mmCIF file of C-alpha atoms in Angstrom:
data_model
loop_
_atom_site.group_PDB
_atom_site.id
_atom_site.type_symbol
_atom_site.label_atom_id
_atom_site.label_comp_id
_atom_site.label_asym_id
_atom_site.label_seq_id
_atom_site.Cartn_x
_atom_site.Cartn_y
_atom_site.Cartn_z
ATOM 1 C CA MET A 29 115.076 116.656 190.695
ATOM 2 C CA ARG A 30 113.729 115.925 187.198
ATOM 3 C CA THR A 31 110.694 117.624 185.757
ATOM 4 C CA HIS A 32 108.816 116.127 182.919
ATOM 5 C CA VAL A 33 106.098 118.150 181.038
ATOM 6 C CA ILE A 34 103.863 115.864 178.973
ATOM 7 C CA ASP A 35 103.713 117.018 175.283
ATOM 8 C CA HIS A 36 100.589 115.328 173.916
ATOM 9 C CA PRO A 37 97.542 116.615 172.117
ATOM 10 C CA LEU A 38 95.094 114.843 174.300
ATOM 11 C CA VAL A 39 96.566 116.208 177.352
ATOM 12 C CA ALA A 40 96.639 119.697 176.008
ATOM 13 C CA HIS A 41 92.927 119.315 174.985
ATOM 14 C CA LYS A 42 91.673 118.109 178.334
ATOM 15 C CA LEU A 43 93.761 120.661 180.298
ATOM 16 C CA THR A 44 92.260 123.451 178.100
ATOM 17 C CA VAL A 45 88.689 122.242 179.250
ATOM 18 C CA LEU A 46 89.839 122.059 182.783
ATOM 19 C CA ARG A 47 91.099 125.734 182.635
ATOM 20 C CA ASP A 48 87.823 127.020 181.328
ATOM 21 C CA GLU A 49 85.940 128.765 184.118
ATOM 22 C CA THR A 50 82.597 127.603 182.623
ATOM 23 C CA THR A 51 83.443 123.972 183.123
ATOM 24 C CA ASP A 52 81.209 122.562 185.876
ATOM 25 C CA SER A 53 82.445 120.367 188.772
ATOM 26 C CA PRO A 54 81.068 116.946 187.303
ATOM 27 C CA THR A 55 82.943 117.504 184.002
ATOM 28 C CA PHE A 56 85.933 118.879 185.786
ATOM 29 C CA ARG A 57 86.056 115.738 187.948
ATOM 30 C CA ARG A 58 85.674 113.477 184.841
ATOM 31 C CA LEU A 59 88.305 115.247 182.859
ATOM 32 C CA ALA A 60 90.767 115.476 185.728
ATOM 33 C CA ASP A 61 90.371 111.652 186.130
ATOM 34 C CA GLU A 62 91.108 111.048 182.566
ATOM 35 C CA LEU A 63 94.053 113.537 182.410
ATOM 36 C CA VAL A 64 95.615 111.731 185.447
ATOM 37 C CA THR A 65 95.531 108.421 183.643
ATOM 38 C CA LEU A 66 97.422 109.937 180.809
ATOM 39 C CA LEU A 67 99.894 111.440 183.130
ATOM 40 C CA ALA A 68 100.152 108.152 185.168
ATOM 41 C CA TYR A 69 101.241 106.336 182.045
ATOM 42 C CA GLU A 70 104.425 108.542 181.855
ATOM 43 C CA ALA A 71 104.865 108.714 185.659
ATOM 44 C CA THR A 72 105.126 104.856 185.984
ATOM 45 C CA ARG A 73 107.845 104.399 183.395
ATOM 46 C CA ASP A 74 110.344 103.705 186.161
ATOM 47 C CA VAL A 75 108.075 101.577 188.305
ATOM 48 C CA ARG A 76 109.868 98.598 189.499
ATOM 49 C CA VAL A 77 109.199 95.157 188.127
ATOM 50 C CA GLU A 78 110.535 91.515 188.593
ATOM 51 C CA ASP A 79 110.806 88.797 186.149
ATOM 52 C CA VAL A 80 108.081 86.074 186.151
ATOM 53 C CA ASP A 81 107.556 82.831 184.262
ATOM 54 C CA ILE A 82 104.141 82.149 182.865
ATOM 55 C CA VAL A 83 102.393 79.690 180.356
ATOM 56 C CA THR A 84 100.252 81.153 177.591
ATOM 57 C CA PRO A 85 97.721 78.969 175.793
ATOM 58 C CA VAL A 86 100.515 78.360 173.295
ATOM 59 C CA SER A 87 103.674 77.959 175.134
ATOM 60 C CA PRO A 88 105.699 78.947 178.226
ATOM 61 C CA THR A 89 107.269 82.418 178.327
ATOM 62 C CA SER A 90 108.693 84.995 180.597
ATOM 63 C CA GLY A 91 107.357 88.410 181.490
ATOM 64 C CA VAL A 92 107.288 90.907 184.388
ATOM 65 C CA LYS A 93 105.090 91.878 187.261
ATOM 66 C CA LEU A 94 105.206 94.687 189.751
ATOM 67 C CA ALA A 95 107.964 94.181 192.361
ATOM 68 C CA THR A 96 107.543 93.763 196.044
ATOM 69 C CA PRO A 97 106.988 95.923 197.971
ATOM 70 C CA LYS A 98 104.288 97.297 195.832
ATOM 71 C CA PRO A 99 104.256 100.906 194.963
ATOM 72 C CA LEU A 100 102.369 103.379 197.289
ATOM 73 C CA VAL A 101 100.077 106.010 195.941
ATOM 74 C CA VAL A 102 99.689 109.137 198.154
ATOM 75 C CA PRO A 103 97.070 111.724 197.383
ATOM 76 C CA ILE A 104 97.469 114.995 199.242
ATOM 77 C CA LEU A 105 94.093 115.742 200.785
ATOM 78 C CA ARG A 106 91.704 117.173 199.701
ATOM 79 C CA ALA A 107 92.275 118.022 196.156
ATOM 80 C CA GLY A 108 94.676 115.012 195.594
ATOM 81 C CA LEU A 109 91.700 112.685 196.035
ATOM 82 C CA GLY A 110 90.350 113.805 192.655
ATOM 83 C CA MET A 111 93.363 112.276 191.112
ATOM 84 C CA LEU A 112 93.248 108.947 192.839
ATOM 85 C CA ASP A 113 91.004 106.889 190.570
ATOM 86 C CA GLY A 114 92.849 107.939 187.501
ATOM 87 C CA MET A 115 96.087 106.828 189.019
ATOM 88 C CA MET A 116 94.798 103.499 190.341
ATOM 89 C CA ARG A 117 93.370 102.672 186.957
ATOM 90 C CA LEU A 118 96.935 102.055 185.799
ATOM 91 C CA LEU A 119 98.282 100.753 189.232
ATOM 92 C CA PRO A 120 95.269 98.696 190.542
ATOM 93 C CA THR A 121 97.399 96.569 192.733
ATOM 94 C CA ALA A 122 99.286 99.511 194.309
ATOM 95 C CA GLU A 123 98.651 100.466 197.964
ATOM 96 C CA VAL A 124 97.190 103.688 198.986
ATOM 97 C CA GLY A 125 98.170 106.148 201.806
ATOM 98 C CA PHE A 126 96.734 109.446 202.677
ATOM 99 C CA LEU A 127 98.405 112.672 203.665
ATOM 100 C CA GLY A 128 96.373 115.604 204.874
ATOM 101 C CA MET A 129 98.277 118.898 204.420
ATOM 102 C CA VAL A 130 96.994 122.424 204.453
ATOM 103 C CA ARG A 131 98.664 125.770 203.272
ATOM 104 C CA ASN A 132 98.491 128.972 205.417
ATOM 105 C CA GLU A 133 97.284 131.454 202.969
ATOM 106 C CA GLU A 134 99.285 134.319 204.826
ATOM 107 C CA THR A 135 102.524 132.638 205.089
ATOM 108 C CA LEU A 136 102.141 130.112 202.251
ATOM 109 C CA GLU A 137 103.713 127.386 204.550
ATOM 110 C CA ALA A 138 102.371 123.912 204.664
ATOM 111 C CA SER A 139 101.508 121.829 207.727
ATOM 112 C CA THR A 140 100.306 118.178 208.165
ATOM 113 C CA TYR A 141 97.007 117.699 209.958
ATOM 114 C CA ALA A 142 96.398 113.930 209.096
ATOM 115 C CA GLU A 143 98.132 110.953 207.846
ATOM 116 C CA ARG A 144 97.423 107.351 207.117
ATOM 117 C CA LEU A 145 100.672 105.773 206.033
ATOM 118 C CA PRO A 146 102.892 102.815 207.052
ATOM 119 C CA ASP A 147 105.478 103.810 209.715
ATOM 120 C CA ASP A 148 108.276 102.136 207.669
ATOM 121 C CA LEU A 149 108.446 102.939 203.939
ATOM 122 C CA SER A 150 111.889 101.399 203.334
ATOM 123 C CA GLY A 151 112.457 100.424 199.758
ATOM 124 C CA ARG A 152 109.049 101.913 198.688
ATOM 125 C CA GLN A 153 108.357 103.790 195.553
ATOM 126 C CA CYS A 154 105.882 106.488 196.250
ATOM 127 C CA TYR A 155 103.620 108.428 193.917
ATOM 128 C CA VAL A 156 102.435 111.610 195.335
ATOM 129 C CA LEU A 157 99.087 113.232 193.861
ATOM 130 C CA ASP A 158 98.678 116.938 194.085
ATOM 131 C CA PRO A 159 96.916 118.819 191.343
ATOM 132 C CA MET A 160 98.775 122.134 191.713
ATOM 133 C CA LEU A 161 102.595 122.613 192.111
ATOM 134 C CA ALA A 162 102.286 126.341 192.899
ATOM 135 C CA THR A 163 104.637 127.688 195.744
ATOM 136 C CA GLY A 164 106.062 124.203 196.149
ATOM 137 C CA GLY A 165 105.863 124.221 199.979
ATOM 138 C CA THR A 166 103.216 121.454 200.386
ATOM 139 C CA LEU A 167 104.780 119.100 197.851
ATOM 140 C CA ALA A 168 108.229 119.592 199.493
ATOM 141 C CA ALA A 169 106.846 118.854 202.919
ATOM 142 C CA ALA A 170 104.997 115.814 201.717
ATOM 143 C CA ILE A 171 108.208 114.456 200.008
ATOM 144 C CA ARG A 172 110.194 114.995 203.019
ATOM 145 C CA PHE A 173 107.603 113.338 205.159
ATOM 146 C CA LEU A 174 107.651 110.176 203.030
ATOM 147 C CA THR A 175 111.503 110.096 202.625
ATOM 148 C CA ASP A 176 111.904 110.666 206.489
ATOM 149 C CA ARG A 177 109.898 107.240 206.742
ATOM 150 C CA GLY A 178 112.329 105.491 204.312
ATOM 151 C CA ALA A 179 110.756 105.974 200.889
ATOM 152 C CA ASP A 180 113.606 105.796 198.315
ATOM 153 C CA HIS A 181 111.952 106.878 194.965
ATOM 154 C CA ILE A 182 109.301 109.682 194.668
ATOM 155 C CA THR A 183 107.367 110.636 191.596
ATOM 156 C CA ALA A 184 104.947 113.610 192.024
ATOM 157 C CA VAL A 185 101.994 113.778 189.599
ATOM 158 C CA CYS A 186 100.658 117.297 189.184
ATOM 159 C CA LEU A 187 98.151 118.860 186.658
ATOM 160 C CA LEU A 188 99.819 122.070 186.628
ATOM 161 C CA ALA A 189 103.296 123.469 187.795
ATOM 162 C CA ALA A 190 104.657 127.037 188.134
ATOM 163 C CA PRO A 191 108.302 127.790 187.660
ATOM 164 C CA GLU A 192 108.484 129.227 191.186
ATOM 165 C CA GLY A 193 107.275 126.101 192.672
ATOM 166 C CA CYS A 194 109.666 123.873 190.867
ATOM 167 C CA GLN A 195 112.524 126.135 191.951
ATOM 168 C CA ARG A 196 111.600 126.112 195.659
ATOM 169 C CA LEU A 197 111.022 122.280 195.478
ATOM 170 C CA GLU A 198 114.581 121.947 194.169
ATOM 171 C CA GLN A 199 115.883 124.181 196.934
ATOM 172 C CA GLU A 200 114.055 122.463 199.763
ATOM 173 C CA LEU A 201 115.128 119.056 198.472
ATOM 174 C CA ASP A 202 118.764 120.085 198.028
ATOM 175 C CA GLY A 203 120.990 117.301 199.537
ATOM 176 C CA LEU A 204 118.096 114.779 199.541
ATOM 177 C CA ASP A 205 119.612 111.392 198.422
ATOM 178 C CA VAL A 206 116.367 110.087 196.858
ATOM 179 C CA PRO A 207 115.322 110.539 193.205
ATOM 180 C CA VAL A 208 112.346 112.916 192.773
ATOM 181 C CA THR A 209 110.582 113.269 189.450
ATOM 182 C CA VAL A 210 107.667 115.781 188.820
ATOM 183 C CA VAL A 211 105.257 114.826 185.992
ATOM 184 C CA THR A 212 102.910 117.580 184.977
ATOM 185 C CA ALA A 213 100.574 118.499 182.051
ATOM 186 C CA ALA A 214 101.974 121.969 181.793
ATOM 187 C CA MET A 215 104.490 124.458 183.139
ATOM 188 C CA ASP A 216 102.542 127.706 183.522
ATOM 189 C CA GLU A 217 103.750 131.298 183.361
ATOM 190 C CA LYS A 218 103.991 132.238 186.919
ATOM 191 C CA LEU A 219 102.386 132.788 190.404
ATOM 192 C CA ASN A 220 100.265 135.779 191.336
ATOM 193 C CA ASP A 221 100.569 137.687 194.506
ATOM 194 C CA LYS A 222 98.241 135.274 196.143
ATOM 195 C CA GLY A 223 100.171 132.245 195.293
ATOM 196 C CA TYR A 224 97.914 130.957 192.521
ATOM 197 C CA ILE A 225 99.238 129.670 189.258
ATOM 198 C CA VAL A 226 98.721 131.972 186.162
ATOM 199 C CA PRO A 227 96.995 131.296 183.936
ATOM 200 C CA GLY A 228 96.302 128.231 185.931
ATOM 201 C CA LEU A 229 92.666 126.721 186.456
ATOM 202 C CA GLY A 230 91.705 128.281 189.844
ATOM 203 C CA ASP A 231 91.418 126.399 193.172
ATOM 204 C CA ALA A 232 91.584 122.701 192.181
ATOM 205 C CA GLY A 233 89.844 121.490 195.323
ATOM 206 C CA ASP A 234 86.958 123.909 194.936
ATOM 207 C CA ARG A 235 86.515 123.071 191.335
ATOM 208 C CA LEU A 236 86.523 119.352 192.033
ATOM 209 C CA TYR A 237 84.254 119.384 195.049
ATOM 210 C CA GLY A 238 82.677 122.825 195.450
ATOM 211 C CA VAL A 239 83.510 125.643 197.863
ATOM 212 C CA VAL A 240 83.330 124.503 201.535
ATOM 213 C CA HIS A 241 82.475 127.502 203.814
#
């Protein structure tokens, strides 16, 4: 597994505002959207392309286009939805699947409660969107879910990551013969006893959409 922490002043600036507890939900959503677009630029460096011949207003030339099958963008519900528009801004022709996963707050284990994905993902590059790589359980389960259906290249885009989550992800994906890359805006200090990233930014879903009782 490869972990890529983006070092860019605009990324750091937007992340700082996201962390601030006084940032309201509308501003949080807008900045998260902008930040994901910056992360997506780096996350798509290995997107597969194929050669194509075109004609410009001046002369024939050659270029590239996204290869077939098209990449699949998979937000993990619900917080991952807040990252979808920012990702699709760079990959407008990609297809979108959805994966609903919930973490048991006592055991910190993830379980799947909903999915809308092709049954066969053979030969597909998948971009998984999950704001927080905290304990790593949810992301590991999502990646296994996709690779079990044949996905052969996974890139996870996260706003924040914790060292413990990255370590667990590596352990749970040990032996997986599929390249996995994590692209994140920051590697934070640690997890607290509740499994939250420190200093983090709180619960990303709640800050994006409000607290659902």
